[in-house]
Coordinates of C-alpha atoms in Angstrom, one line a residue:
M19 CA 48.5 100.3 117.6
R20 CA 50.0 98.8 120.7
F21 CA 52.1 96.4 118.5
I22 CA 53.7 99.2 116.5
R23 CA 57.0 100.1 118.1
F24 CA 58.9 103.1 116.8
P25 CA 62.6 103.5 117.3
K26 CA 63.6 105.4 120.5
F27 CA 65.2 108.8 119.9
R28 CA 66.9 111.0 122.4
H29 CA 65.3 114.1 120.9
L30 CA 61.6 114.8 120.2
K31 CA 62.5 116.6 117.0
N32 CA 64.2 113.6 115.5
Q33 CA 61.2 111.5 116.5
L34 CA 58.8 113.8 114.8
L35 CA 60.9 113.9 111.7
F36 CA 61.1 110.2 111.5
Q37 CA 57.4 109.6 112.0
H38 CA 56.4 112.2 109.5
A39 CA 58.9 111.0 106.9
L40 CA 57.6 107.4 107.5
G41 CA 54.1 108.6 107.0
I42 CA 54.9 110.4 103.7
T43 CA 57.0 107.5 102.5
F44 CA 54.1 105.1 103.2
I45 CA 51.6 107.3 101.3
I46 CA 53.9 107.8 98.3
G47 CA 54.8 104.1 98.3
L48 CA 51.2 103.0 98.4
T49 CA 50.3 105.5 95.6
A50 CA 53.1 104.2 93.5
L51 CA 52.1 100.6 94.1
V52 CA 48.5 101.2 93.3
T53 CA 49.4 103.2 90.2
Y54 CA 51.8 100.6 88.9
T55 CA 49.3 97.8 89.6
I56 CA 46.5 99.5 87.7
A57 CA 48.9 100.5 84.8
I58 CA 50.4 97.1 84.4
H59 CA 46.9 95.5 84.4
I60 CA 45.8 97.9 81.6
Q61 CA 49.1 97.4 79.7
I62 CA 48.8 93.7 79.8
K63 CA 45.2 93.8 78.7
D64 CA 46.1 96.0 75.8
A65 CA 49.1 93.9 74.9
V66 CA 47.0 90.7 74.9
R67 CA 44.4 92.3 72.6
Y68 CA 47.1 93.8 70.3
N69 CA 49.0 90.5 70.2
S70 CA 46.0 88.5 69.3
V71 CA 45.0 90.9 66.5
M72 CA 48.5 91.1 65.2
V73 CA 48.9 87.3 65.0
T74 CA 45.6 87.0 63.3
Q75 CA 46.5 89.6 60.7
I76 CA 49.9 88.0 60.1
S77 CA 48.2 84.7 59.6
K78 CA 45.7 86.1 57.2
S79 CA 48.5 87.8 55.3
I80 CA 50.4 84.6 55.0
D81 CA 47.2 82.8 54.0
N82 CA 46.7 85.3 51.2
M83 CA 50.3 84.8 50.1
V84 CA 49.9 81.0 50.3
D85 CA 46.7 81.2 48.3
S86 CA 48.5 83.3 45.6
F87 CA 51.3 80.8 45.7
N88 CA 48.8 77.9 45.3
R89 CA 47.4 79.6 42.2
V90 CA 50.9 79.7 40.7
M91 CA 51.3 76.0 41.3
D92 CA 47.9 75.4 39.7
G93 CA 49.0 77.3 36.7
V94 CA 52.1 75.1 36.3
S95 CA 50.3 71.9 37.2
F96 CA 47.4 72.3 34.9
N97 CA 49.3 73.8 31.9
N98 CA 48.6 71.6 28.9
D99 CA 52.1 72.0 27.5
V100 CA 53.7 71.0 30.9
Q101 CA 51.4 68.0 31.1
S102 CA 52.2 66.9 27.6
L103 CA 56.0 67.4 28.0
L104 CA 56.1 65.5 31.3
Q105 CA 54.5 62.5 29.5
S106 CA 56.6 62.7 26.3
K107 CA 59.0 59.9 25.7
Y108 CA 62.6 60.5 24.8
E109 CA 65.1 58.1 23.3
N110 CA 68.4 59.7 24.3
D111 CA 69.9 62.5 26.5
K112 CA 69.8 65.0 23.7
A113 CA 66.0 64.6 23.3
K114 CA 65.7 64.7 27.1
N115 CA 67.6 68.0 27.3
L116 CA 65.5 69.5 24.6
L117 CA 62.3 68.5 26.4
N118 CA 63.6 69.9 29.7
R119 CA 64.4 73.3 28.0
Y120 CA 60.8 73.4 26.7
L121 CA 59.5 72.5 30.2
S122 CA 61.7 75.2 31.8
S123 CA 60.4 77.7 29.3
K124 CA 56.7 76.9 30.1
V125 CA 57.3 76.9 33.9
T126 CA 59.0 80.3 33.6
D127 CA 56.1 81.7 31.6
E128 CA 53.7 80.6 34.3
T129 CA 55.8 82.0 37.3
M130 CA 57.5 85.0 35.9
M131 CA 54.9 87.4 37.3
F132 CA 55.2 86.1 40.9
D133 CA 58.1 87.6 42.8
E134 CA 57.6 85.5 45.9
V135 CA 58.7 82.3 44.0
D136 CA 62.4 81.5 44.6
L137 CA 63.3 77.9 43.6
I138 CA 61.3 75.6 41.3
Y139 CA 61.9 71.9 41.0
L140 CA 59.8 69.8 38.6
Y141 CA 60.0 66.0 38.5
D142 CA 58.6 63.3 36.3
M143 CA 57.9 59.9 37.9
E144 CA 61.7 59.1 38.1
S145 CA 64.0 62.1 38.1
L146 CA 64.4 65.9 38.2
R147 CA 63.4 67.6 35.0
V148 CA 63.4 71.3 35.8
N149 CA 65.7 73.2 38.3
L150 CA 65.1 77.0 38.2
R151 CA 66.4 79.8 40.5
R152 CA 64.5 83.0 40.5
S153 CA 66.8 84.9 42.9
V154 CA 70.5 85.4 43.2
N155 CA 70.9 82.3 45.3
N156 CA 74.2 80.4 45.0
N157 CA 73.4 77.9 47.7
D158 CA 73.4 74.3 46.6
Y159 CA 70.5 72.1 47.8
P160 CA 71.3 68.5 47.1
F161 CA 68.2 67.4 49.0
F162 CA 66.0 68.6 46.1
K163 CA 68.0 66.9 43.3
T164 CA 66.4 63.6 44.3
L165 CA 62.7 63.0 44.3
H166 CA 61.1 62.5 47.8
P167 CA 57.5 61.2 47.3
E168 CA 56.8 61.4 51.0
L169 CA 56.6 65.2 50.8
Y170 CA 53.5 65.1 48.5
D171 CA 49.9 64.6 49.4
E172 CA 48.2 61.9 47.3
S173 CA 45.0 63.8 47.1
G174 CA 46.7 66.5 45.1
K175 CA 46.6 69.1 47.9
V176 CA 49.4 71.5 48.3
T177 CA 51.5 70.8 51.4
W178 CA 54.0 73.2 53.0
S179 CA 57.2 72.3 54.8
A180 CA 60.5 73.7 55.8
E181 CA 63.3 71.5 54.4
K182 CA 66.9 72.4 55.0
S183 CA 65.9 75.9 56.0
V184 CA 64.0 76.3 52.7
I185 CA 60.2 77.0 52.7
T186 CA 58.6 74.8 50.1
A187 CA 55.2 74.1 48.6
N188 CA 54.8 70.6 47.3
R189 CA 52.1 69.1 45.0
M190 CA 51.5 66.0 42.9
I191 CA 50.7 66.6 39.2
Y192 CA 47.9 64.5 37.8
D193 CA 47.0 63.9 34.2
T194 CA 44.0 66.2 33.6
N195 CA 42.9 64.0 30.7
S196 CA 42.7 60.9 32.8
Y197 CA 39.7 59.9 34.9
R198 CA 41.8 57.6 37.1
M199 CA 43.9 60.4 38.7
K200 CA 47.1 59.2 37.1
V201 CA 50.2 60.8 38.6
I202 CA 52.5 62.2 35.9
G203 CA 54.9 64.3 38.0
Y204 CA 55.8 66.3 41.1
L205 CA 56.2 70.0 41.6
T206 CA 58.1 71.7 44.4
M207 CA 58.4 75.5 44.6
S208 CA 60.2 77.5 47.4
M209 CA 59.2 80.8 48.8
D210 CA 61.6 83.6 49.1
K211 CA 62.2 84.1 52.8
S212 CA 62.8 87.8 52.4
Y213 CA 59.3 88.2 50.9
L214 CA 57.8 86.5 54.0
Q215 CA 59.9 88.5 56.4
D216 CA 58.8 91.7 54.7
R217 CA 55.2 90.7 55.4
I218 CA 55.9 90.1 59.0
Q219 CA 57.9 93.3 59.3
K220 CA 54.9 95.3 58.3
F221 CA 53.0 94.2 61.4
D222 CA 55.9 94.5 63.9
P223 CA 58.3 97.2 62.7
T224 CA 59.7 97.7 66.2
E225 CA 60.7 94.0 66.6
E226 CA 59.9 94.2 70.3
R227 CA 58.4 90.7 70.2
H228 CA 59.5 87.3 68.9
L229 CA 57.5 86.1 65.9
I230 CA 58.0 82.5 65.1
I231 CA 56.4 80.3 62.5
L232 CA 56.3 76.5 62.9
D233 CA 55.3 74.0 60.3
R234 CA 53.1 70.9 61.0
Q235 CA 56.1 69.0 62.4
N236 CA 57.0 72.0 64.6
N237 CA 60.1 72.8 62.6
V238 CA 61.0 76.5 62.6
V239 CA 59.9 78.0 59.3
L240 CA 60.8 81.6 60.0
S241 CA 61.6 83.9 62.9
N242 CA 62.4 87.6 63.1
S243 CA 65.7 87.0 64.8
N244 CA 68.6 84.8 64.3
D245 CA 70.6 85.3 67.4
E246 CA 71.7 82.4 69.6
E247 CA 69.3 83.2 72.4
L248 CA 66.3 83.1 70.1
K249 CA 67.4 79.9 68.6
R250 CA 67.3 78.4 72.1
V251 CA 63.8 79.8 72.5
T252 CA 62.5 78.4 69.2
S253 CA 64.1 75.1 70.0
W254 CA 62.2 75.0 73.3
L255 CA 59.0 76.1 71.6
S256 CA 59.5 73.4 68.9
N257 CA 58.5 70.9 71.5
S258 CA 54.8 70.5 71.2
K259 CA 54.4 69.9 74.9
N260 CA 55.5 73.4 75.7
I261 CA 53.0 75.4 73.6
S262 CA 49.3 75.2 73.1
T263 CA 47.4 76.7 70.2
D264 CA 44.1 76.8 72.0
E265 CA 44.4 80.1 73.8
D266 CA 46.6 82.9 74.7
S267 CA 48.6 82.5 78.0
F268 CA 51.7 83.4 80.0
I269 CA 54.5 80.8 80.1
E270 CA 57.8 80.6 81.8
I271 CA 60.7 80.3 79.4
P272 CA 64.2 79.4 80.7
K273 CA 66.6 82.4 80.7
Y274 CA 63.8 84.6 79.4
G275 CA 61.4 84.7 82.4
K276 CA 57.7 85.1 82.0
M277 CA 56.4 85.8 78.5
F278 CA 53.0 86.3 77.0
V279 CA 52.3 83.9 74.1
S280 CA 49.6 84.4 71.3
T281 CA 49.2 81.6 68.7
F282 CA 47.2 81.1 65.6
K283 CA 47.0 78.1 63.3
S284 CA 46.5 78.5 59.6
N285 CA 44.0 76.3 58.0
L286 CA 45.7 76.5 54.6
T287 CA 49.3 75.6 55.6
G288 CA 48.8 74.1 59.1
W289 CA 51.5 76.5 60.3
K290 CA 51.5 77.9 63.8
I291 CA 52.2 81.6 64.0
I292 CA 53.5 82.3 67.5
S293 CA 54.1 85.8 69.1
L294 CA 56.1 86.0 72.3
V295 CA 56.4 89.3 74.3
S296 CA 58.4 89.5 77.5
L297 CA 56.5 90.6 80.5
N298 CA 59.3 93.1 81.1
E299 CA 58.6 94.7 77.7
I300 CA 54.9 94.9 78.5
S301 CA 55.6 96.5 81.9
E302 CA 58.1 99.1 80.7
G303 CA 55.4 101.8 80.5
P304 CA 54.0 101.1 84.0
A305 CA 57.5 100.8 85.4
L306 CA 58.4 104.2 84.0
I307 CA 55.2 105.6 85.6
G308 CA 56.2 103.9 88.9
K309 CA 59.7 105.3 88.7
S310 CA 58.3 108.8 88.0
V311 CA 55.9 108.5 91.0
F312 CA 58.8 107.2 93.1
L313 CA 61.1 110.1 92.1
I314 CA 58.3 112.6 92.8
G315 CA 57.7 110.9 96.1
I316 CA 61.4 111.2 97.1
L317 CA 61.3 114.9 96.2
A318 CA 58.1 115.3 98.2
I319 CA 59.7 113.5 101.2
I320 CA 62.8 115.8 101.1
I321 CA 60.6 118.9 100.8
G322 CA 58.3 117.5 103.6
I323 CA 61.3 116.8 105.9
I324 CA 62.6 120.4 105.4
F325 CA 59.2 121.8 106.1
I326 CA 58.7 119.5 109.2
W327 CA 62.2 120.4 110.4
I328 CA 61.4 124.1 110.3
S329 CA 58.0 123.8 111.9
T330 CA 59.0 121.3 114.6
N331 CA 62.0 123.5 115.5
Y332 CA 59.6 126.2 116.6
F333 CA 57.9 123.8 118.9
V334 CA 60.8 121.7 120.1
K335 CA 63.3 124.5 120.8
P336 CA 61.6 125.5 124.2
L337 CA 61.6 121.9 125.2
N338 CA 65.3 121.6 124.4
T339 CA 65.9 124.7 126.6
L340 CA 63.9 123.1 129.4
S341 CA 65.8 119.8 129.0
L342 CA 69.2 121.6 129.3
V343 CA 68.1 123.3 132.5
M344 CA 66.8 120.0 133.9
D345 CA 70.3 118.5 133.2
E346 CA 71.7 121.3 135.4
V347 CA 69.2 120.4 138.1
E348 CA 70.4 116.7 138.0
K349 CA 73.9 118.1 138.7
D350 CA 72.5 119.5 142.0
N351 CA 72.3 123.1 140.5
F352 CA 68.9 123.9 142.1
N353 CA 69.3 127.6 141.3
A354 CA 68.8 127.0 137.5
Q355 CA 66.0 128.8 135.9
V356 CA 64.5 128.4 132.4
E357 CA 63.7 131.3 130.0
I358 CA 60.9 130.6 127.6
D359 CA 59.6 133.8 126.1
R360 CA 56.2 132.5 125.0
V361 CA 52.6 132.8 126.1
D362 CA 51.3 129.4 125.0
E363 CA 51.3 126.1 126.9
L364 CA 55.1 125.8 126.7
G365 CA 55.6 129.2 128.2
R366 CA 53.3 128.2 131.1
V367 CA 55.3 125.0 131.6
G368 CA 58.5 127.1 131.9
E369 CA 56.9 129.4 134.5
S370 CA 55.7 126.4 136.5
F371 CA 59.1 124.8 136.4
N372 CA 60.7 128.0 137.7
R373 CA 58.2 128.2 140.6
M374 CA 58.8 124.5 141.4
M375 CA 62.6 125.1 141.6
N376 CA 62.1 128.0 144.0
K377 CA 60.0 125.8 146.2
I378 CA 62.7 123.0 146.1
N379 CA 65.4 125.5 147.1
T380 CA 63.3 126.5 150.0
L381 CA 62.8 122.9 151.1
I382 CA 66.5 122.2 150.7
S383 CA 67.4 125.1 152.9
D384 CA 65.1 123.8 155.7
I385 CA 65.6 120.1 155.5
Y386 CA 69.1 119.4 153.9
Q387 CA 71.1 120.2 157.0
K388 CA 68.7 118.2 159.2
D389 CA 69.0 115.1 156.9
I390 CA 72.8 115.4 157.0
N391 CA 72.9 115.5 160.8
E392 CA 70.5 112.5 161.0
K393 CA 72.6 110.4 158.6
D394 CA 75.8 111.3 160.5
A395 CA 74.1 110.3 163.8
Q396 CA 73.0 106.9 162.3
L397 CA 76.5 106.2 161.1
R398 CA 78.1 107.0 164.4
A399 CA 75.5 104.8 166.2
L400 CA 76.2 101.9 163.9
R401 CA 79.9 102.2 164.4
A402 CA 79.5 102.5 168.2
Q403 CA 77.6 99.2 168.1
I404 CA 80.5 97.4 166.4
N405 CA 83.4 98.5 168.6
P406 CA 81.9 97.3 172.0
H407 CA 80.8 94.0 170.5
F408 CA 84.4 93.3 169.3
L409 CA 85.8 94.5 172.6
Y410 CA 83.5 92.1 174.6
N411 CA 84.5 89.1 172.6
T412 CA 88.2 89.8 172.8
L413 CA 88.2 90.4 176.6
D414 CA 86.3 87.2 177.0
A415 CA 89.0 85.4 175.2
I416 CA 91.7 87.0 177.3
N417 CA 89.8 86.0 180.5
W418 CA 89.6 82.5 179.3
M419 CA 93.4 82.3 178.6
A420 CA 94.2 83.9 182.0
Q421 CA 92.2 81.3 183.9
F422 CA 94.5 78.6 182.4
G423 CA 97.6 80.5 183.3
K424 CA 98.8 81.1 179.8
T425 CA 100.6 84.4 180.6
D426 CA 102.5 84.6 177.3
E427 CA 99.4 84.2 175.2
V428 CA 97.6 86.7 177.4
S429 CA 100.4 89.2 176.9
K430 CA 100.3 88.8 173.1
M431 CA 96.5 89.1 173.0
T432 CA 96.6 92.2 175.2
V433 CA 99.2 93.9 173.0
S434 CA 97.2 93.1 169.9
L435 CA 94.0 94.4 171.5
S436 CA 95.6 97.6 172.7
R437 CA 97.1 98.2 169.2
L438 CA 93.6 97.8 167.8
L439 CA 92.0 100.1 170.3
K440 CA 94.8 102.7 169.9
T441 CA 94.5 102.7 166.1
S442 CA 90.7 102.9 166.3
I443 CA 90.7 105.8 168.7
K444 CA 93.5 107.6 166.8
N445 CA 91.8 107.4 163.3
N446 CA 88.6 109.3 163.4
Q447 CA 87.9 109.0 159.6
E448 CA 84.9 106.9 158.5
L449 CA 86.8 105.6 155.4
I450 CA 90.3 104.1 155.6
R451 CA 92.5 102.3 153.2
L452 CA 91.9 98.6 152.7
E453 CA 95.5 98.0 153.7
E454 CA 94.9 99.6 157.2
E455 CA 91.7 97.6 157.6
M456 CA 93.6 94.4 156.9
N457 CA 96.1 95.4 159.7
Y458 CA 93.0 95.4 162.1
I459 CA 92.1 91.9 160.8
E460 CA 95.6 90.5 161.3
D461 CA 95.7 91.8 164.9
Y462 CA 92.2 90.2 165.4
M463 CA 93.3 86.9 163.9
T464 CA 96.5 86.9 166.1
I465 CA 94.2 87.0 169.1
Q466 CA 92.0 84.2 167.7
K467 CA 95.0 82.0 166.8
I468 CA 96.3 82.2 170.3
R469 CA 92.9 81.3 171.6
F470 CA 92.4 78.3 169.3
Q471 CA 96.1 77.3 169.0
D472 CA 96.7 75.3 165.8
K473 CA 93.0 74.6 165.1
I474 CA 92.6 77.9 163.1
H475 CA 94.5 78.8 159.9
F476 CA 94.0 81.9 157.8
S477 CA 95.5 83.6 154.8
I478 CA 95.1 87.0 153.2
N479 CA 95.3 87.6 149.4
I480 CA 94.7 91.2 148.4
D481 CA 95.3 92.5 144.9
P482 CA 98.0 95.2 145.1
E483 CA 95.9 97.7 143.2
A484 CA 93.1 97.2 145.8
N485 CA 95.2 98.1 148.8
D486 CA 94.7 101.8 148.2
C487 CA 90.9 101.6 147.9
L488 CA 88.9 103.2 150.7
V489 CA 86.5 101.1 152.8
P490 CA 84.5 101.9 156.0
K491 CA 86.5 101.4 159.1
L492 CA 86.1 98.1 161.0
I493 CA 83.8 96.9 158.1
L494 CA 85.5 93.4 157.9
Q495 CA 85.9 92.7 161.7
P496 CA 82.2 91.8 162.3
I497 CA 82.2 89.4 159.3
V498 CA 85.5 87.7 160.3
E499 CA 84.1 87.5 163.8
N500 CA 80.9 85.9 162.5
A501 CA 82.9 83.4 160.5
M502 CA 84.8 82.4 163.7
I503 CA 81.9 82.1 166.0
H504 CA 79.2 80.6 163.7
G505 CA 81.5 78.6 161.4
L506 CA 85.0 77.6 162.6
E507 CA 84.5 77.6 166.4
K508 CA 81.9 74.8 166.0
K509 CA 84.1 72.7 163.6
I510 CA 85.8 69.7 165.1
D511 CA 88.6 69.5 162.5
N512 CA 91.0 72.3 161.6
G513 CA 89.4 75.5 160.3
Y514 CA 90.6 77.7 157.4
L515 CA 89.8 81.3 156.8
F516 CA 90.6 83.0 153.5
I517 CA 90.3 86.7 152.8
N518 CA 90.5 87.8 149.1
G519 CA 90.3 91.2 147.6
N520 CA 90.3 92.4 144.0
I521 CA 88.7 95.0 141.6
K522 CA 86.2 94.0 139.0
G523 CA 85.1 96.8 136.7
N524 CA 84.3 99.8 139.0
K525 CA 83.6 97.6 142.1
L526 CA 85.8 96.4 144.9
H527 CA 85.0 92.8 145.9
I528 CA 86.2 91.5 149.3
Q529 CA 85.5 87.8 150.1
V530 CA 85.7 86.2 153.5
I531 CA 85.6 82.4 153.1
D532 CA 85.6 79.7 155.8
N533 CA 85.3 76.0 155.8
G534 CA 83.1 75.9 158.9
V535 CA 79.9 74.1 159.7
G536 CA 77.9 76.4 157.4
M537 CA 74.4 77.8 157.8
D538 CA 71.0 76.9 156.5
E539 CA 68.8 79.3 154.5
H540 CA 66.9 80.4 157.6
T541 CA 70.1 81.4 159.4
I542 CA 71.4 83.3 156.4
H543 CA 68.2 85.2 156.1
A544 CA 68.2 85.9 159.9
L545 CA 71.8 87.2 159.8
S546 CA 71.0 89.4 156.8
E547 CA 68.0 90.9 158.6
G548 CA 69.7 91.1 162.1
S549 CA 67.1 88.8 163.7
Y550 CA 69.4 85.9 164.5
V551 CA 69.6 85.1 168.3
H552 CA 71.9 82.3 169.5
L553 CA 71.2 80.4 172.8
D554 CA 74.6 81.4 174.0
E555 CA 74.6 85.1 174.2
K556 CA 78.4 85.2 174.5
Q557 CA 78.6 84.2 170.9
G558 CA 76.6 87.2 169.6
T559 CA 73.2 87.8 168.1
G560 CA 74.1 88.6 164.5
N561 CA 73.7 92.3 164.8
G562 CA 77.2 92.9 163.5
V563 CA 76.4 91.5 160.1
L564 CA 73.2 93.6 159.9
N565 CA 75.2 96.7 160.9
V566 CA 77.8 96.0 158.1
Q567 CA 74.9 95.8 155.6
N568 CA 73.3 99.1 156.9
R569 CA 76.6 101.0 156.9
I570 CA 77.4 100.1 153.4
R571 CA 74.0 101.1 152.1
L572 CA 73.9 104.3 154.0
L573 CA 77.4 105.3 152.7
F574 CA 77.2 104.0 149.1
G575 CA 73.6 103.3 148.2
E576 CA 71.3 100.2 147.8
E577 CA 73.3 98.8 144.8
N578 CA 76.2 97.9 147.1
G579 CA 76.2 95.7 150.2
L580 CA 76.9 92.2 151.5
K581 CA 76.2 88.8 149.9
I582 CA 76.1 85.6 151.9
E583 CA 76.3 82.1 150.5
S584 CA 76.6 78.9 152.7
N585 CA 76.2 75.2 152.6
I586 CA 75.9 72.9 155.7
N587 CA 79.2 71.2 156.6
V588 CA 80.9 72.8 153.6
G589 CA 81.5 76.5 154.6
T590 CA 80.3 80.0 154.2
L591 CA 81.2 82.9 151.8
F592 CA 80.7 86.5 152.7
E593 CA 81.3 89.0 149.9
L594 CA 81.4 92.8 150.3
I595 CA 80.7 94.8 147.1
L596 CA 81.8 98.4 147.4
P597 CA 82.5 101.2 144.8
V598 CA 86.1 101.8 144.0
Q599 CA 87.2 105.0 145.8
R600 CA 90.7 106.2 146.5
E601 CA 92.4 108.9 148.7
G602 CA 91.6 111.8 146.3
F603 CA 87.9 111.0 146.1
R604 CA 86.6 110.6 149.7
N605 CA 83.0 111.5 149.9
V606 CA 82.4 111.0 153.6

């Protein structure tokens, strides 16, 4: 279960609702899936069995009808009068017409009792002799006005075909008095399609399936639909490569999808009776069952969620009460108490919480003031370390200038130093505006420029909106001093010092950049940790940088502080990251 990750919720109640709803949905979904799978399997099995039986019954019905039709053709073919008239000679058209009327009369007598007969064509060895229409059929079929011997089997067997959308039975007529199987004529009789359709309709009154009859040449003899889509299906099925008469199977038909096919081949006619049922039709019943189960499942989920919501509310409400009180504690309201009027585990949790808060209040009363005094003492000690260090370096520079008799420079340096000391003593606040801090730096750099003449150049670029931000007093002076001593003072060429300040998001970023000799990784780490010791003690030990780091973290927390980046013979970047605070929000 370690790989299952549920969404994270802010409230336990929502999590319980989600998990229970997910469980109910899974159970109902699995039930619906299993039910549908079993139902569709049973439905397909029944459909296969019914389809096979129905196709077999249709084929038998057609065979019975064909057998009856064959007997009619036997009656005409073996009628003595018909045989005699077909062999009678005639001298002119009048005699021919008279013989044809006799022939028509005899053929009518033999076929009048069979309603399935539609058209009757009787030929002698050369031409059409009889053309009868049994139904009201005004269509003209010029194809049958000419004899087509290729339609007839030489053995005298009746052959069936579909010519020009007409279903015909064809047979050669032999002289029954001849032992040499002498052919004396040809008989073609068509079947009324409506009669055949009625037979098919008896087995499939719903017309939910496609019933198609193909002749030996895979021409469509009859189908139970004439729409354009079915014509495309029958055209596709007419290709013998697409359908097999060996067994029932499922096939994929373009634009129809998966369909179940049952086939049966008639021994009498050679026709293929094909039944096609869409899998969608077969699965309608199981799909309805699946939908019903799904709807029941949705209703069960809704009822279950309502029940779960009511039941979980009873358990979660005390936890919500406790959560609200804990929010108050996070806002430093340690006098908050929780009220849970229950005797179970949740009630005992509330009582334990109240006892814990009482103990915390006691500890705060005893320790809080002590911690404040200790923090204040640490800050004052750190600040005291900075001021003497700066004073020592400045006086050392004045002494050096006095030894060379540069009285004007000594005067300027002394004035700048006195202004720094006066401002530092006058302002007792721990936090000052960045603009005031930059005044300190300008006085300090005035002293350094006098000391190093034109070797040192510096510029200050502070974003106007950052000038009002509050920073710890004298926080930049140790960094600028470090850049001078460890970077620019050792540089042979001219040195440049840049101070940039801007606001990014809710943080104040102050960068002190020099192009001095740079530092290696060991020196950077030593400065950050306050363990750097130079051979010349007049140039400092690096404690100023460590003090800056400690002051920032004591005042603003571990997420703020000083970052150092440096490359040998390229320069060094010091970046202070402080929270944005202004005059109305001093917290020290």
